Every structure is written in C-alpha cells, then in structure tokens.
C-alpha cells in the first residue's frame, strides 16, 4: 500500500486531477484524498504504527514448524515462541491444520498380513458352510513392553493428508499371557507356544465349565 501511495503522490505533484488518478491507478477516491491530505499537512507516506498488541506468531510460521516436526506438541512450540498454547492452537486452525490422535497399529510383516488374510477367508468360508455350529469367542490379555504414549495428549499436527508412518504407534507381542473373564486367570510360562489342540482342550476343561 505504501508503494501505491507514492505513485498517487507522484501524480498529485504532477497536477493530475483526482478522477484521472482513480482511472489510471485503479484506486478509490478516498485513498487519493488521504494522500492529498498527507502531502498538504507535510506528513510522510509511510505506514503509520498500528494500534493493539503486535502479532507474535503467524499461521504460516506455525505451519512451517509442524510440517518439519508433525509430532511436536503445541505446548512445546508455544514455549519456544513465548506465547500461550491457545495462540498456537488458533494459528493451526487458521492455517487449515488439524490435531489428530495417534493410532495403534500392529507391527506386522507382509508375511503376517498375508497369513491373517488367508485365515480370515478360511474362517468366513467355514462359517458360511456350517451355520448351525455353536461358535465360542474368547480373548486373552497379553502383557508387553511397548512405547508408552498418551492417547489424548500425544497428537500429530497435519495440513492435508498425513502419513500413516508418522501417525502410527507400533505394538509388538512378546506374550506372557493370561486369559481373563469371570473366572480365575490361567497363566502361561514366558515364551510358551499354545497349540491349537492345547487351546481346544483348555476351552473344554477350564473355560466352558
């Protein structure tokens, strides 16, 4: 805008009329009148100091910071910039960003994925051809050593699509497991591999009764 005022002032000093300046520079009449008044009062054409508190952080700065490190917490950036976390949150929204929770995903190789897909297809086929069968569903609790994270507070800041690699938290399985329900727990030794035959026997003798 300061450049535009300089152009208007040049034409004013060259004795151009207000209507000619409006047509030539495509500006409003009020803008031309303000420039004329500044020249008449002997004021310069620079931008005047703005009222209110100066902006400490802008949306584009926040976007650049989180694109470089999507897993950084808003409170961390707020501390670095010496602003309130709510200021960072508003800047993220203004830049079109979102705060997403991290998602747990099993740490599976391609072989494990193919094996699970094959088993699921077999189960669906078996259920389809044996509709009168009584199916017993059970579950087991597995104690593991995995990365600790807070589902609510550990988030990913993204602008547009987000990579699954960044958003995922890998979970591994090294079971020393216990089966839980309305019954005493059944403990297995560390590293014990439960076979299908043993599992069926366990259901018949320990779970179903």
Tab-separated table of C-alpha atoms in Angstrom:
chain	number	residue	atom	x	y	z
A	1	UNK	CA	0.000	0.000	0.000
A	2	UNK	CA	2.909	2.331	0.700
A	3	UNK	CA	4.103	1.915	-2.905
A	4	UNK	CA	0.638	2.797	-4.176
A	5	UNK	CA	0.626	5.983	-2.075
A	6	UNK	CA	3.974	7.004	-3.589
A	7	UNK	CA	2.530	6.548	-7.105
A	8	UNK	CA	-0.524	8.638	-6.198
A	9	UNK	CA	1.698	11.369	-4.702
A	10	UNK	CA	3.767	11.489	-7.901
A	11	UNK	CA	0.656	12.112	-9.981
A	12	UNK	CA	-0.676	14.663	-7.480
A	13	UNK	CA	2.571	16.635	-7.696
A	14	UNK	CA	2.253	16.480	-11.497
A	15	UNK	CA	-1.117	18.274	-11.163
A	16	UNK	CA	-3.251	15.315	-12.250
A	17	UNK	CA	-6.889	15.510	-11.254
A	18	UNK	CA	-8.405	13.105	-8.755
A	19	UNK	CA	-10.582	11.450	-11.409
A	20	UNK	CA	-7.556	10.865	-13.676
A	21	UNK	CA	-5.575	9.298	-10.812
A	22	UNK	CA	-8.508	6.999	-9.954
A	23	UNK	CA	-8.755	5.774	-13.559
A	24	UNK	CA	-5.004	5.389	-14.109
A	25	UNK	CA	-4.121	3.610	-10.837
A	26	UNK	CA	-7.485	1.936	-10.175
A	27	UNK	CA	-7.760	3.226	-6.618
A	28	UNK	CA	-10.632	4.680	-4.629
A	29	UNK	CA	-11.384	8.376	-4.296
A	30	UNK	CA	-10.903	8.154	-0.504
A	31	UNK	CA	-7.348	6.850	-0.981
A	32	UNK	CA	-6.429	9.717	-3.289
A	33	UNK	CA	-7.936	12.251	-0.866
A	34	UNK	CA	-5.979	10.798	2.051
A	35	UNK	CA	-2.715	11.089	0.089
A	36	UNK	CA	-3.525	14.689	-0.870
A	37	UNK	CA	-4.183	15.499	2.802
A	38	UNK	CA	-0.877	13.935	3.879
A	39	UNK	CA	1.002	15.994	1.310
A	40	UNK	CA	-0.827	19.150	2.370
A	41	UNK	CA	-0.045	18.511	6.066
A	42	UNK	CA	3.597	17.719	5.314
A	43	UNK	CA	3.313	14.097	6.543
A	44	UNK	CA	5.326	11.238	5.027
A	45	UNK	CA	3.745	8.392	3.063
A	46	UNK	CA	4.976	5.515	5.223
A	47	UNK	CA	2.606	3.157	7.033
A	48	UNK	CA	1.524	4.503	10.401
A	49	UNK	CA	2.098	2.436	13.563
A	50	UNK	CA	-0.762	0.011	14.110
A	51	UNK	CA	-2.790	0.037	17.292
A	52	UNK	CA	-3.101	-3.013	19.529
A	53	UNK	CA	-0.715	-5.749	20.517
A	54	UNK	CA	1.777	-6.855	17.821
A	55	UNK	CA	1.393	-10.346	16.376
A	56	UNK	CA	3.947	-12.716	17.941
A	57	UNK	CA	3.334	-15.754	15.752
A	58	UNK	CA	1.688	-16.118	12.359
A	59	UNK	CA	-0.191	-19.090	10.853
A	60	UNK	CA	2.448	-19.632	8.145
A	61	UNK	CA	5.181	-19.844	10.823
A	62	UNK	CA	3.174	-22.436	12.747
A	63	UNK	CA	2.527	-24.431	9.566
A	64	UNK	CA	6.238	-24.492	8.690
A	65	UNK	CA	7.178	-25.627	12.208
A	66	UNK	CA	4.686	-28.512	12.327
A	67	UNK	CA	5.375	-29.648	8.766
A	68	UNK	CA	9.019	-30.039	9.803
A	69	UNK	CA	8.060	-31.907	13.012
A	70	UNK	CA	4.402	-33.110	12.983
A	71	UNK	CA	4.664	-34.925	16.345
A	72	UNK	CA	5.760	-31.812	18.245
A	73	UNK	CA	3.303	-30.745	20.937
A	74	UNK	CA	1.608	-27.372	20.711
A	75	UNK	CA	2.810	-26.585	24.227
A	76	UNK	CA	6.432	-27.119	23.113
A	77	UNK	CA	6.094	-24.667	20.227
A	78	UNK	CA	4.279	-22.205	22.493
A	79	UNK	CA	7.172	-22.368	24.961
A	80	UNK	CA	9.740	-21.773	22.201
A	81	UNK	CA	7.837	-18.759	20.867
A	82	UNK	CA	6.922	-17.439	24.352
A	83	UNK	CA	3.193	-17.433	23.615
A	84	UNK	CA	0.144	-19.103	25.144
A	85	UNK	CA	-0.719	-22.621	23.832
A	86	UNK	CA	-4.163	-21.335	22.831
A	87	UNK	CA	-2.427	-18.865	20.482
A	88	UNK	CA	-0.654	-21.752	18.736
A	89	UNK	CA	-3.923	-23.703	18.555
A	90	UNK	CA	-5.716	-20.775	16.896
A	91	UNK	CA	-2.834	-20.330	14.435
A	92	UNK	CA	-3.005	-24.033	13.495
A	93	UNK	CA	-6.728	-23.721	12.738
A	94	UNK	CA	-6.159	-20.501	10.794
A	95	UNK	CA	-3.570	-22.307	8.638
A	96	UNK	CA	-6.025	-25.134	7.922
A	97	UNK	CA	-4.316	-27.645	10.203
A	98	UNK	CA	-5.800	-30.422	12.329
A	99	UNK	CA	-4.758	-32.101	15.539
A	100	UNK	CA	-5.127	-35.887	15.228
A	101	UNK	CA	-4.715	-38.630	17.789
A	102	UNK	CA	-2.102	-41.275	17.174
A	103	UNK	CA	-3.356	-44.701	16.123
A	104	UNK	CA	-2.122	-48.067	17.365
A	105	UNK	CA	-1.217	-50.467	14.595
A	106	UNK	CA	0.183	-53.980	14.986
A	107	UNK	CA	3.793	-54.348	13.885
A	108	UNK	CA	3.233	-56.879	11.082
A	109	UNK	CA	5.435	-58.008	8.226
A	110	UNK	CA	3.947	-58.667	4.794
A	111	UNK	CA	4.066	-62.397	5.565
A	112	UNK	CA	1.965	-61.861	8.696
A	113	UNK	CA	-0.563	-59.781	6.743
A	114	UNK	CA	-0.924	-62.452	4.062
A	115	UNK	CA	-1.278	-65.154	6.713
A	116	UNK	CA	-4.019	-63.245	8.547
A	117	UNK	CA	-5.889	-62.599	5.315
A	118	UNK	CA	-5.781	-66.300	4.435
A	119	UNK	CA	-7.020	-67.305	7.896
A	120	UNK	CA	-9.877	-64.791	7.794
A	121	UNK	CA	-11.018	-66.097	4.431
A	122	UNK	CA	-10.964	-69.655	5.740
A	123	UNK	CA	-12.987	-68.684	8.810
A	124	UNK	CA	-15.614	-66.900	6.696
A	125	UNK	CA	-15.856	-69.882	4.372
A	126	UNK	CA	-16.162	-72.287	7.322
A	127	UNK	CA	-18.908	-70.222	8.985
A	128	UNK	CA	-20.792	-69.981	5.704
A	129	UNK	CA	-20.948	-73.769	5.289
A	130	UNK	CA	-21.592	-74.561	8.975
A	131	UNK	CA	-24.326	-72.138	10.003
A	132	UNK	CA	-25.754	-74.378	12.743
A	133	UNK	CA	-22.463	-74.596	14.644
A	134	UNK	CA	-22.112	-73.083	18.141
A	135	UNK	CA	-19.209	-70.631	17.993
A	136	UNK	CA	-17.336	-69.717	21.179
A	137	UNK	CA	-15.440	-66.406	21.137
A	138	UNK	CA	-12.621	-65.856	23.628
A	139	UNK	CA	-9.833	-63.378	24.146
A	140	UNK	CA	-6.579	-63.209	26.046
A	141	UNK	CA	-4.675	-60.440	27.770
A	142	UNK	CA	-1.068	-60.079	26.653
A	143	UNK	CA	1.475	-58.169	28.729
A	144	UNK	CA	4.036	-56.472	26.502
A	145	UNK	CA	6.808	-53.876	26.631
A	146	UNK	CA	5.769	-51.232	24.102
A	147	UNK	CA	6.270	-47.467	23.668
A	148	UNK	CA	4.270	-45.568	26.258
A	149	UNK	CA	2.130	-42.765	24.903
A	150	UNK	CA	-0.907	-40.775	25.969
A	151	UNK	CA	-3.862	-41.353	23.635
A	152	UNK	CA	-5.287	-37.908	24.331
A	153	UNK	CA	-2.207	-35.685	24.511
A	154	UNK	CA	0.315	-37.267	22.105
A	155	UNK	CA	-1.004	-35.996	18.792
A	156	UNK	CA	0.061	-35.281	15.216
A	157	UNK	CA	-0.436	-31.855	13.625
A	158	UNK	CA	-1.122	-32.167	9.905
A	159	UNK	CA	-2.046	-29.923	6.985
A	160	UNK	CA	-3.883	-32.040	4.409
A	161	UNK	CA	-3.114	-35.763	4.228
A	162	UNK	CA	-0.989	-37.318	6.962
A	163	UNK	CA	1.411	-40.245	6.593
A	164	UNK	CA	0.413	-43.440	8.413
A	165	UNK	CA	4.050	-43.879	9.428
A	166	UNK	CA	4.009	-40.621	11.394
A	167	UNK	CA	0.604	-41.175	12.969
A	168	UNK	CA	1.056	-44.852	13.895
A	169	UNK	CA	2.405	-46.290	17.138
A	170	UNK	CA	3.779	-49.805	16.562
A	171	UNK	CA	2.766	-52.515	19.004
A	172	UNK	CA	4.736	-55.750	19.386
A	173	UNK	CA	3.765	-59.046	21.012
A	174	UNK	CA	6.093	-60.985	23.320
A	175	UNK	CA	3.428	-62.734	25.356
A	176	UNK	CA	3.448	-63.943	28.878
A	177	UNK	CA	-0.328	-64.034	28.633
A	178	UNK	CA	-3.326	-64.508	30.866
A	179	UNK	CA	-6.903	-65.343	29.848
A	180	UNK	CA	-9.400	-63.182	31.747
A	181	UNK	CA	-13.160	-63.302	32.236
A	182	UNK	CA	-15.421	-64.167	35.138
A	183	UNK	CA	-13.070	-66.957	36.135
A	184	UNK	CA	-9.648	-67.365	37.738
A	185	UNK	CA	-6.753	-66.332	35.451
A	186	UNK	CA	-4.903	-69.007	33.533
A	187	UNK	CA	-1.177	-68.254	33.418
A	188	UNK	CA	1.256	-69.463	30.776
A	189	UNK	CA	5.048	-69.613	31.131
A	190	UNK	CA	7.065	-66.934	29.352
A	191	UNK	CA	7.703	-67.974	25.764
A	192	UNK	CA	5.159	-70.810	25.865
A	193	UNK	CA	3.595	-71.505	22.464
A	194	UNK	CA	-0.055	-72.522	22.790
A	195	UNK	CA	-1.015	-75.023	20.086
A	196	UNK	CA	-4.466	-75.383	18.599
A	197	UNK	CA	-5.036	-78.744	20.259
A	198	UNK	CA	-3.992	-77.409	23.670
A	199	UNK	CA	-6.199	-74.367	23.189
A	200	UNK	CA	-9.273	-76.502	22.459
A	201	UNK	CA	-8.546	-78.677	25.476
A	202	UNK	CA	-8.204	-75.557	27.628
A	203	UNK	CA	-11.577	-74.254	26.442
A	204	UNK	CA	-13.284	-77.569	27.175
A	205	UNK	CA	-11.782	-78.121	30.623
A	206	UNK	CA	-11.234	-74.598	32.012
A	207	UNK	CA	-13.397	-72.065	30.193
A	208	UNK	CA	-16.689	-73.680	29.137
A	209	UNK	CA	-17.481	-75.339	32.517
